[in-house]
């Protein structure tokens, strides 16, 4: 990659997982399938994140409760938490930017940016993801993928997976998601995804990682793993920070070599608008 990049460079190269021909309830991800996935580590993996240009990573604010990134390593091109990782590179963090309106109680604006100590060279195993632009819309039932090294079960003693996991989950509209969570506020800065019957979800350790969706052979990040009620429980979809709400903020922090933003447009009918009967049955005014 040339040292002086064209401002549109990452819009042209983002979201291309050339090795990808197609968590809880998930499966091992082959090497290079999700080349933007990063692991945040101190003595061990604690959160995920996504590469969005050659020197910045997107993650969740709650991964840094002390507002300090001291001693944190960012591992890119990683496949397994143990053993050989021939495509891996490591960087430290020079700048941590937590969203100024992040609320640790409500999890609203659960988003942060990490500036790496030096740029990384892009390879088939290390590639930035595209980000959903402000005009994106995500209808209920649209399939997404979430990836990470988090726990493979909730409330049980299962070891964390050593190999990167992938799982497919459909979008759950905010109206339905609010009905599911009842007293927890699902704001417009959030997007939900999961199966009504449960069984597939992100979990502890996946925090900060990407929820992505494919459009015209480009992968677009729609969400950042934020919170949930347990993991993979019926009628409790995972809740993610809605990336499309933060295009202006991200571009204000990253003034050169800005990430590629792409509008995701859902087709069909937004079935979330037809959930009023369910809401009434739970005594909610949705």
PDB file of C-alpha atoms in Angstrom:
ATOM      1  CA  UNK A   1       0.000   0.000   0.000  1.00  0.00           C
ATOM      2  CA  UNK A   2       1.488   3.392  -0.918  1.00  0.00           C
ATOM      3  CA  UNK A   3       2.297   5.690   1.982  1.00  0.00           C
ATOM      4  CA  UNK A   4       0.106   8.449   0.553  1.00  0.00           C
ATOM      5  CA  UNK A   5      -3.292   6.917  -0.031  1.00  0.00           C
ATOM      6  CA  UNK A   6      -6.032   8.379  -2.158  1.00  0.00           C
ATOM      7  CA  UNK A   7      -8.881   9.559   0.076  1.00  0.00           C
ATOM      8  CA  UNK A   8     -11.219   7.097  -1.677  1.00  0.00           C
ATOM      9  CA  UNK A   9      -8.833   4.147  -1.335  1.00  0.00           C
ATOM     10  CA  UNK A  10     -10.621   2.360   1.501  1.00  0.00           C
ATOM     11  CA  UNK A  11     -14.009   2.855  -0.123  1.00  0.00           C
ATOM     12  CA  UNK A  12     -12.634   0.860  -3.046  1.00  0.00           C
ATOM     13  CA  UNK A  13     -10.935  -1.964  -1.136  1.00  0.00           C
ATOM     14  CA  UNK A  14     -13.029  -2.412   2.011  1.00  0.00           C
ATOM     15  CA  UNK A  15     -15.241  -5.401   2.675  1.00  0.00           C
ATOM     16  CA  UNK A  16     -13.579  -7.775   0.237  1.00  0.00           C
ATOM     17  CA  UNK A  17     -13.019 -11.191   1.759  1.00  0.00           C
ATOM     18  CA  UNK A  18     -11.568 -12.993  -1.221  1.00  0.00           C
ATOM     19  CA  UNK A  19     -11.033 -16.210   0.725  1.00  0.00           C
ATOM     20  CA  UNK A  20     -14.653 -16.265   1.908  1.00  0.00           C
ATOM     21  CA  UNK A  21     -16.864 -18.118  -0.574  1.00  0.00           C
ATOM     22  CA  UNK A  22     -19.933 -17.761   1.639  1.00  0.00           C
ATOM     23  CA  UNK A  23     -19.971 -18.056  18.571  1.00  0.00           C
ATOM     24  CA  UNK A  24     -22.988 -19.725  20.146  1.00  0.00           C
ATOM     25  CA  UNK A  25     -24.509 -22.219  17.789  1.00  0.00           C
ATOM     26  CA  UNK A  26     -21.745 -21.361  15.344  1.00  0.00           C
ATOM     27  CA  UNK A  27     -18.869 -23.080  13.619  1.00  0.00           C
ATOM     28  CA  UNK A  28     -15.162 -22.693  13.010  1.00  0.00           C
ATOM     29  CA  UNK A  29     -14.365 -19.952  10.516  1.00  0.00           C
ATOM     30  CA  UNK A  30     -11.776 -20.918   7.877  1.00  0.00           C
ATOM     31  CA  UNK A  31      -8.620 -18.772   7.739  1.00  0.00           C
ATOM     32  CA  UNK A  32      -9.088 -15.488   5.900  1.00  0.00           C
ATOM     33  CA  UNK A  33     -12.902 -15.617   5.841  1.00  0.00           C
ATOM     34  CA  UNK A  34     -13.218 -12.536   8.069  1.00  0.00           C
ATOM     35  CA  UNK A  35      -9.982 -10.598   7.439  1.00  0.00           C
ATOM     36  CA  UNK A  36     -11.069  -7.490   9.385  1.00  0.00           C
ATOM     37  CA  UNK A  37     -11.583  -9.397  12.652  1.00  0.00           C
ATOM     38  CA  UNK A  38      -9.158  -8.450  15.418  1.00  0.00           C
ATOM     39  CA  UNK A  39      -8.492  -9.798  18.900  1.00  0.00           C
ATOM     40  CA  UNK A  40      -7.848  -7.397  21.772  1.00  0.00           C
ATOM     41  CA  UNK A  41      -5.541  -8.971  24.329  1.00  0.00           C
ATOM     42  CA  UNK A  42      -3.688  -8.261  27.534  1.00  0.00           C
ATOM     43  CA  UNK A  43      -2.642 -11.538  29.125  1.00  0.00           C
ATOM     44  CA  UNK A  44      -5.486 -13.174  27.147  1.00  0.00           C
ATOM     45  CA  UNK A  45      -8.208 -12.345  24.639  1.00  0.00           C
ATOM     46  CA  UNK A  46     -10.917 -10.117  26.153  1.00  0.00           C
ATOM     47  CA  UNK A  47     -12.724  -8.387  23.268  1.00  0.00           C
ATOM     48  CA  UNK A  48     -13.045  -8.291  19.510  1.00  0.00           C
ATOM     49  CA  UNK A  49     -12.919  -5.463  17.021  1.00  0.00           C
ATOM     50  CA  UNK A  50     -12.756  -4.739  13.304  1.00  0.00           C
ATOM     51  CA  UNK A  51     -10.129  -3.127  11.103  1.00  0.00           C
ATOM     52  CA  UNK A  52     -11.678  -0.147   9.245  1.00  0.00           C
ATOM     53  CA  UNK A  53      -8.596   1.261   7.494  1.00  0.00           C
ATOM     54  CA  UNK A  54      -4.884   0.512   7.737  1.00  0.00           C
ATOM     55  CA  UNK A  55      -4.440   2.104  11.175  1.00  0.00           C
ATOM     56  CA  UNK A  56      -7.819   2.225  12.965  1.00  0.00           C
ATOM     57  CA  UNK A  57      -9.967  -0.402  14.665  1.00  0.00           C
ATOM     58  CA  UNK A  58     -13.632  -0.146  15.619  1.00  0.00           C
ATOM     59  CA  UNK A  59     -14.779  -1.756  18.888  1.00  0.00           C
ATOM     60  CA  UNK A  60     -17.151  -1.322  21.837  1.00  0.00           C
ATOM     61  CA  UNK A  61     -16.671   1.339  24.498  1.00  0.00           C
ATOM     62  CA  UNK A  62     -17.488  -1.136  27.275  1.00  0.00           C
ATOM     63  CA  UNK A  63     -14.319  -3.080  26.420  1.00  0.00           C
ATOM     64  CA  UNK A  64     -12.399  -0.210  28.055  1.00  0.00           C
ATOM     65  CA  UNK A  65     -14.177   0.561  31.342  1.00  0.00           C
ATOM     66  CA  UNK A  66     -11.110   2.347  32.722  1.00  0.00           C
ATOM     67  CA  UNK A  67     -10.834   4.493  29.562  1.00  0.00           C
ATOM     68  CA  UNK A  68      -7.257   3.274  29.167  1.00  0.00           C
ATOM     69  CA  UNK A  69      -5.712   1.093  26.455  1.00  0.00           C
ATOM     70  CA  UNK A  70      -2.388   0.696  28.240  1.00  0.00           C
ATOM     71  CA  UNK A  71      -0.980  -2.813  27.887  1.00  0.00           C
ATOM     72  CA  UNK A  72      -3.509  -3.849  25.222  1.00  0.00           C
ATOM     73  CA  UNK A  73      -2.289  -5.591  22.072  1.00  0.00           C
ATOM     74  CA  UNK A  74      -4.288  -5.700  18.848  1.00  0.00           C
ATOM     75  CA  UNK A  75      -3.824  -8.950  16.926  1.00  0.00           C
ATOM     76  CA  UNK A  76      -4.774  -8.974  13.239  1.00  0.00           C
ATOM     77  CA  UNK A  77      -4.841 -11.888  10.806  1.00  0.00           C
ATOM     78  CA  UNK A  78      -5.437 -14.199  13.759  1.00  0.00           C
ATOM     79  CA  UNK A  79      -7.139 -17.559  13.340  1.00  0.00           C
ATOM     80  CA  UNK A  80      -6.499 -19.420  16.585  1.00  0.00           C
ATOM     81  CA  UNK A  81      -5.835 -18.149  20.095  1.00  0.00           C
ATOM     82  CA  UNK A  82      -3.200 -20.859  20.460  1.00  0.00           C
ATOM     83  CA  UNK A  83      -0.663 -22.429  18.160  1.00  0.00           C
ATOM     84  CA  UNK A  84       0.719 -21.152  14.889  1.00  0.00           C
ATOM     85  CA  UNK A  85      -0.755 -18.068  13.222  1.00  0.00           C
ATOM     86  CA  UNK A  86       1.473 -17.407  10.198  1.00  0.00           C
ATOM     87  CA  UNK A  87      -0.681 -14.488   8.952  1.00  0.00           C
ATOM     88  CA  UNK A  88      -0.827 -12.634  12.269  1.00  0.00           C
ATOM     89  CA  UNK A  89       0.592  -9.204  13.031  1.00  0.00           C
ATOM     90  CA  UNK A  90       0.429  -7.337  16.326  1.00  0.00           C
ATOM     91  CA  UNK A  91       0.173  -3.658  17.215  1.00  0.00           C
ATOM     92  CA  UNK A  92      -0.212  -1.627  20.369  1.00  0.00           C
ATOM     93  CA  UNK A  93      -2.667   1.259  20.716  1.00  0.00           C
ATOM     94  CA  UNK A  94      -1.588   4.893  20.632  1.00  0.00           C
ATOM     95  CA  UNK A  95      -5.045   6.495  20.844  1.00  0.00           C
ATOM     96  CA  UNK A  96      -8.310   5.345  22.413  1.00  0.00           C
ATOM     97  CA  UNK A  97     -11.382   7.385  21.494  1.00  0.00           C
ATOM     98  CA  UNK A  98     -14.537   6.488  23.419  1.00  0.00           C
ATOM     99  CA  UNK A  99     -17.760   8.064  22.182  1.00  0.00           C
ATOM    100  CA  UNK A 100     -18.392  11.130  24.380  1.00  0.00           C
ATOM    101  CA  UNK A 101     -22.047  10.133  24.899  1.00  0.00           C
ATOM    102  CA  UNK A 102     -21.375   6.520  25.863  1.00  0.00           C
ATOM    103  CA  UNK A 103     -23.591   5.497  28.786  1.00  0.00           C
ATOM    104  CA  UNK A 104     -22.252   2.505  30.694  1.00  0.00           C
ATOM    105  CA  UNK A 105     -25.608   1.974  32.426  1.00  0.00           C
ATOM    106  CA  UNK A 106     -27.862   1.920  29.355  1.00  0.00           C
ATOM    107  CA  UNK A 107     -25.139   0.816  26.847  1.00  0.00           C
ATOM    108  CA  UNK A 108     -26.203   3.636  24.525  1.00  0.00           C
ATOM    109  CA  UNK A 109     -23.442   4.810  22.143  1.00  0.00           C
ATOM    110  CA  UNK A 110     -21.331   1.745  22.963  1.00  0.00           C
ATOM    111  CA  UNK A 111     -18.624   2.482  20.419  1.00  0.00           C
ATOM    112  CA  UNK A 112     -14.905   3.284  20.487  1.00  0.00           C
ATOM    113  CA  UNK A 113     -12.015   3.758  18.064  1.00  0.00           C
ATOM    114  CA  UNK A 114      -8.445   2.509  18.453  1.00  0.00           C
ATOM    115  CA  UNK A 115      -5.505   4.004  16.587  1.00  0.00           C
ATOM    116  CA  UNK A 116      -2.784   1.441  16.019  1.00  0.00           C
ATOM    117  CA  UNK A 117       0.863   2.172  16.794  1.00  0.00           C
ATOM    118  CA  UNK A 118       1.705   1.898  13.087  1.00  0.00           C
ATOM    119  CA  UNK A 119      -0.175   1.098   9.859  1.00  0.00           C
ATOM    120  CA  UNK A 120      -0.627  -2.511   8.811  1.00  0.00           C
ATOM    121  CA  UNK A 121       0.005  -3.893   5.352  1.00  0.00           C
ATOM    122  CA  UNK A 122      -3.161  -5.221   3.776  1.00  0.00           C
ATOM    123  CA  UNK A 123      -3.134  -8.894   2.759  1.00  0.00           C
ATOM    124  CA  UNK A 124      -5.828 -11.477   1.958  1.00  0.00           C
ATOM    125  CA  UNK A 125      -5.849 -12.154   5.728  1.00  0.00           C
ATOM    126  CA  UNK A 126      -5.836  -8.501   6.880  1.00  0.00           C
ATOM    127  CA  UNK A 127      -8.390  -6.301   5.111  1.00  0.00           C
ATOM    128  CA  UNK A 128     -10.665  -3.505   6.372  1.00  0.00           C
ATOM    129  CA  UNK A 129     -14.420  -3.967   6.466  1.00  0.00           C
ATOM    130  CA  UNK A 130     -16.810  -1.464   4.904  1.00  0.00           C
ATOM    131  CA  UNK A 131     -19.061   0.456   7.292  1.00  0.00           C
ATOM    132  CA  UNK A 132     -22.793   1.041   6.951  1.00  0.00           C
ATOM    133  CA  UNK A 133     -23.430   4.659   5.988  1.00  0.00           C
ATOM    134  CA  UNK A 134     -26.057   6.923   7.514  1.00  0.00           C
ATOM    135  CA  UNK A 135     -28.707   6.107   4.901  1.00  0.00           C
ATOM    136  CA  UNK A 136     -28.531   2.333   5.498  1.00  0.00           C
ATOM    137  CA  UNK A 137     -31.626   0.407   6.557  1.00  0.00           C
ATOM    138  CA  UNK A 138     -31.892  -3.105   7.957  1.00  0.00           C
ATOM    139  CA  UNK A 139     -35.249  -4.837   7.743  1.00  0.00           C
ATOM    140  CA  UNK A 140     -36.316  -7.674  10.009  1.00  0.00           C
ATOM    141  CA  UNK A 141     -35.207 -11.086   8.790  1.00  0.00           C
ATOM    142  CA  UNK A 142     -32.176  -9.911   6.818  1.00  0.00           C
ATOM    143  CA  UNK A 143     -29.352 -12.374   7.508  1.00  0.00           C
ATOM    144  CA  UNK A 144     -26.121 -11.196   9.078  1.00  0.00           C
ATOM    145  CA  UNK A 145     -22.948 -12.841  10.365  1.00  0.00           C
ATOM    146  CA  UNK A 146     -21.234 -12.284  13.690  1.00  0.00           C
ATOM    147  CA  UNK A 147     -17.735 -13.514  14.504  1.00  0.00           C
ATOM    148  CA  UNK A 148     -15.512 -13.831  17.540  1.00  0.00           C
ATOM    149  CA  UNK A 149     -13.687 -15.948  20.101  1.00  0.00           C
ATOM    150  CA  UNK A 150     -16.290 -15.487  22.841  1.00  0.00           C
ATOM    151  CA  UNK A 151     -17.937 -18.094  25.047  1.00  0.00           C
ATOM    152  CA  UNK A 152     -19.859 -20.872  23.318  1.00  0.00           C
ATOM    153  CA  UNK A 153     -22.573 -21.027  25.974  1.00  0.00           C
ATOM    154  CA  UNK A 154     -24.272 -18.994  28.684  1.00  0.00           C
ATOM    155  CA  UNK A 155     -24.287 -19.926  32.346  1.00  0.00           C
ATOM    156  CA  UNK A 156     -22.313 -23.112  31.816  1.00  0.00           C
ATOM    157  CA  UNK A 157     -18.650 -23.994  32.175  1.00  0.00           C
ATOM    158  CA  UNK A 158     -17.553 -24.286  28.571  1.00  0.00           C
ATOM    159  CA  UNK A 159     -14.060 -23.299  27.486  1.00  0.00           C
ATOM    160  CA  UNK A 160     -13.785 -20.383  25.087  1.00  0.00           C
ATOM    161  CA  UNK A 161     -13.153 -21.533  21.518  1.00  0.00           C
ATOM    162  CA  UNK A 162      -9.567 -21.434  20.290  1.00  0.00           C
ATOM    163  CA  UNK A 163     -10.589 -21.039  16.642  1.00  0.00           C
ATOM    164  CA  UNK A 164     -12.476 -17.974  15.387  1.00  0.00           C
ATOM    165  CA  UNK A 165     -16.207 -18.714  15.337  1.00  0.00           C
ATOM    166  CA  UNK A 166     -18.861 -17.556  12.875  1.00  0.00           C
ATOM    167  CA  UNK A 167     -22.643 -17.681  13.162  1.00  0.00           C
ATOM    168  CA  UNK A 168     -25.509 -16.426  11.012  1.00  0.00           C
ATOM    169  CA  UNK A 169     -28.364 -14.548  12.694  1.00  0.00           C
ATOM    170  CA  UNK A 170     -31.278 -12.519  11.237  1.00  0.00           C
ATOM    171  CA  UNK A 171     -31.991  -8.883  12.035  1.00  0.00           C
ATOM    172  CA  UNK A 172     -34.754  -8.317  14.588  1.00  0.00           C
ATOM    173  CA  UNK A 173     -36.400  -4.923  14.133  1.00  0.00           C
ATOM    174  CA  UNK A 174     -36.105  -2.409  16.967  1.00  0.00           C
ATOM    175  CA  UNK A 175     -39.837  -2.452  17.666  1.00  0.00           C
ATOM    176  CA  UNK A 176     -39.819  -6.215  18.187  1.00  0.00           C
ATOM    177  CA  UNK A 177     -36.519  -6.065  20.073  1.00  0.00           C
ATOM    178  CA  UNK A 178     -37.953  -3.478  22.474  1.00  0.00           C
ATOM    179  CA  UNK A 179     -40.896  -5.765  23.117  1.00  0.00           C
ATOM    180  CA  UNK A 180     -38.514  -8.635  23.820  1.00  0.00           C
ATOM    181  CA  UNK A 181     -36.454  -6.642  26.289  1.00  0.00           C
ATOM    182  CA  UNK A 182     -39.417  -4.869  27.895  1.00  0.00           C
ATOM    183  CA  UNK A 183     -37.865  -2.536  30.494  1.00  0.00           C
ATOM    184  CA  UNK A 184     -34.451  -2.231  28.793  1.00  0.00           C
ATOM    185  CA  UNK A 185     -34.352   0.706  26.393  1.00  0.00           C
ATOM    186  CA  UNK A 186     -33.498  -0.294  22.810  1.00  0.00           C
ATOM    187  CA  UNK A 187     -32.540   3.037  21.280  1.00  0.00           C
ATOM    188  CA  UNK A 188     -32.161   4.124  17.672  1.00  0.00           C
ATOM    189  CA  UNK A 189     -28.390   3.776  18.208  1.00  0.00           C
ATOM    190  CA  UNK A 190     -28.839   0.003  18.501  1.00  0.00           C
ATOM    191  CA  UNK A 191     -29.694  -2.843  16.140  1.00  0.00           C
ATOM    192  CA  UNK A 192     -30.734  -6.350  17.195  1.00  0.00           C
ATOM    193  CA  UNK A 193     -30.155  -9.785  15.659  1.00  0.00           C
ATOM    194  CA  UNK A 194     -31.041 -13.320  16.713  1.00  0.00           C
ATOM    195  CA  UNK A 195     -33.439 -16.246  16.336  1.00  0.00           C
ATOM    196  CA  UNK A 196     -36.792 -16.338  18.203  1.00  0.00           C
ATOM    197  CA  UNK A 197     -35.972 -19.850  19.389  1.00  0.00           C
ATOM    198  CA  UNK A 198     -32.460 -18.825  20.455  1.00  0.00           C
ATOM    199  CA  UNK A 199     -29.481 -21.139  20.056  1.00  0.00           C
ATOM    200  CA  UNK A 200     -27.305 -18.783  18.003  1.00  0.00           C
ATOM    201  CA  UNK A 201     -25.802 -15.588  19.338  1.00  0.00           C
ATOM    202  CA  UNK A 202     -22.719 -13.635  20.286  1.00  0.00           C
ATOM    203  CA  UNK A 203     -21.567 -13.998  23.898  1.00  0.00           C
ATOM    204  CA  UNK A 204     -19.034 -12.783  26.473  1.00  0.00           C
ATOM    205  CA  UNK A 205     -15.681 -12.311  24.765  1.00  0.00           C
ATOM    206  CA  UNK A 206     -17.306 -11.393  21.444  1.00  0.00           C
ATOM    207  CA  UNK A 207     -17.859  -7.818  22.667  1.00  0.00           C
ATOM    208  CA  UNK A 208     -16.625  -5.158  20.281  1.00  0.00           C
ATOM    209  CA  UNK A 209     -16.632  -7.548  17.328  1.00  0.00           C
ATOM    210  CA  UNK A 210     -18.453  -7.011  14.045  1.00  0.00           C
ATOM    211  CA  UNK A 211     -21.931  -7.896  12.853  1.00  0.00           C
ATOM    212  CA  UNK A 212     -21.629  -7.872   9.051  1.00  0.00           C
ATOM    213  CA  UNK A 213     -23.941  -8.206   6.076  1.00  0.00           C
ATOM    214  CA  UNK A 214     -23.154  -8.848   2.413  1.00  0.00           C
ATOM    215  CA  UNK A 215     -24.231  -6.642  -0.479  1.00  0.00           C
ATOM    216  CA  UNK A 216     -22.906  -6.952  -4.036  1.00  0.00           C
ATOM    217  CA  UNK A 217     -19.896  -9.007  -2.927  1.00  0.00           C
ATOM    218  CA  UNK A 218     -18.890  -6.423  -0.326  1.00  0.00           C
ATOM    219  CA  UNK A 219     -19.142  -7.016   3.408  1.00  0.00           C
ATOM    220  CA  UNK A 220     -20.600  -4.117   5.374  1.00  0.00           C
ATOM    221  CA  UNK A 221     -20.467  -3.804   9.154  1.00  0.00           C
ATOM    222  CA  UNK A 222     -23.927  -3.077  10.515  1.00  0.00           C
ATOM    223  CA  UNK A 223     -23.283  -3.549  14.230  1.00  0.00           C
ATOM    224  CA  UNK A 224     -20.792  -3.857  17.080  1.00  0.00           C
ATOM    225  CA  UNK A 225     -21.387  -6.571  19.688  1.00  0.00           C
ATOM    226  CA  UNK A 226     -22.724  -4.703  22.728  1.00  0.00           C
ATOM    227  CA  UNK A 227     -25.000  -6.603  25.146  1.00  0.00           C
ATOM    228  CA  UNK A 228     -27.777  -9.158  25.600  1.00  0.00           C
ATOM    229  CA  UNK A 229     -29.786 -11.091  28.153  1.00  0.00           C
ATOM    230  CA  UNK A 230     -27.581 -14.106  28.679  1.00  0.00           C
ATOM    231  CA  UNK A 231     -26.487 -15.679  25.401  1.00  0.00           C
ATOM    232  CA  UNK A 232     -28.678 -17.299  22.744  1.00  0.00           C
ATOM    233  CA  UNK A 233     -31.767 -17.345  24.974  1.00  0.00           C
ATOM    234  CA  UNK A 234     -35.187 -17.594  23.249  1.00  0.00           C
ATOM    235  CA  UNK A 235     -36.769 -14.199  22.526  1.00  0.00           C
ATOM    236  CA  UNK A 236     -33.668 -12.266  23.584  1.00  0.00           C
ATOM    237  CA  UNK A 237     -31.736 -11.281  20.443  1.00  0.00           C
ATOM    238  CA  UNK A 238     -28.243  -9.878  20.733  1.00  0.00           C
ATOM    239  CA  UNK A 239     -28.038  -6.092  20.825  1.00  0.00           C
ATOM    240  CA  UNK A 240     -25.415  -4.279  18.757  1.00  0.00           C
ATOM    241  CA  UNK A 241     -24.330  -0.664  18.358  1.00  0.00           C
ATOM    242  CA  UNK A 242     -25.813   0.562  15.058  1.00  0.00           C
ATOM    243  CA  UNK A 243     -22.756   1.582  13.013  1.00  0.00           C
ATOM    244  CA  UNK A 244     -24.740   3.684  10.521  1.00  0.00           C
ATOM    245  CA  UNK A 245     -25.533   6.183  13.284  1.00  0.00           C
ATOM    246  CA  UNK A 246     -21.857   7.069  13.662  1.00  0.00           C
ATOM    247  CA  UNK A 247     -20.589   7.942  10.174  1.00  0.00           C
ATOM    248  CA  UNK A 248     -20.167  11.631  11.027  1.00  0.00           C
ATOM    249  CA  UNK A 249     -18.501  10.910  14.364  1.00  0.00           C
ATOM    250  CA  UNK A 250     -16.086   8.349  12.905  1.00  0.00           C
ATOM    251  CA  UNK A 251     -15.072  10.652  10.075  1.00  0.00           C
ATOM    252  CA  UNK A 252     -14.512  13.460  12.568  1.00  0.00           C
ATOM    253  CA  UNK A 253     -11.980  11.286  14.423  1.00  0.00           C
ATOM    254  CA  UNK A 254     -10.274   9.815  11.342  1.00  0.00           C
ATOM    255  CA  UNK A 255      -9.487  12.771   9.115  1.00  0.00           C
ATOM    256  CA  UNK A 256      -7.133  11.035   6.660  1.00  0.00           C
ATOM    257  CA  UNK A 257      -7.472   7.686   4.906  1.00  0.00           C
ATOM    258  CA  UNK A 258     -11.087   7.602   6.030  1.00  0.00           C
ATOM    259  CA  UNK A 259     -12.942   4.265   6.188  1.00  0.00           C
ATOM    260  CA  UNK A 260     -15.209   3.178   3.371  1.00  0.00           C
ATOM    261  CA  UNK A 261     -18.891   3.822   4.078  1.00  0.00           C
ATOM    262  CA  UNK A 262     -21.506   2.068   1.940  1.00  0.00           C
ATOM    263  CA  UNK A 263     -25.291   2.362   2.098  1.00  0.00           C
ATOM    264  CA  UNK A 264     -26.996  -0.965   2.743  1.00  0.00           C
ATOM    265  CA  UNK A 265     -30.504  -1.065   1.333  1.00  0.00           C
ATOM    266  CA  UNK A 266     -32.928  -3.771   2.421  1.00  0.00           C
ATOM    267  CA  UNK A 267     -35.402  -5.086  -0.121  1.00  0.00           C
ATOM    268  CA  UNK A 268     -38.962  -6.225   0.489  1.00  0.00           C
ATOM    269  CA  UNK A 269     -41.164  -5.207   3.398  1.00  0.00           C
ATOM    270  CA  UNK A 270     -39.979  -4.257   6.847  1.00  0.00           C
ATOM    271  CA  UNK A 271     -41.839  -6.961   8.777  1.00  0.00           C
ATOM    272  CA  UNK A 272     -40.981  -5.233  12.052  1.00  0.00           C
ATOM    273  CA  UNK A 273     -43.946  -2.933  11.429  1.00  0.00           C
ATOM    274  CA  UNK A 274     -46.356  -5.850  11.819  1.00  0.00           C
ATOM    275  CA  UNK A 275     -45.481  -6.816  15.401  1.00  0.00           C
ATOM    276  CA  UNK A 276     -48.096  -4.707  17.236  1.00  0.00           C
ATOM    277  CA  UNK A 277     -50.167  -7.736  18.265  1.00  0.00           C
ATOM    278  CA  UNK A 278     -47.153  -9.312  19.991  1.00  0.00           C
ATOM    279  CA  UNK A 279     -46.443  -6.044  21.785  1.00  0.00           C
ATOM    280  CA  UNK A 280     -49.998  -5.680  23.037  1.00  0.00           C
ATOM    281  CA  UNK A 281     -49.937  -9.212  24.394  1.00  0.00           C
ATOM    282  CA  UNK A 282     -46.948  -8.238  26.533  1.00  0.00           C
ATOM    283  CA  UNK A 283     -48.705  -5.008  27.639  1.00  0.00           C
ATOM    284  CA  UNK A 284     -46.221  -2.787  25.854  1.00  0.00           C
ATOM    285  CA  UNK A 285     -47.115   0.240  23.771  1.00  0.00           C
ATOM    286  CA  UNK A 286     -44.849  -0.399  20.791  1.00  0.00           C
TER     287      UNK A 286
END
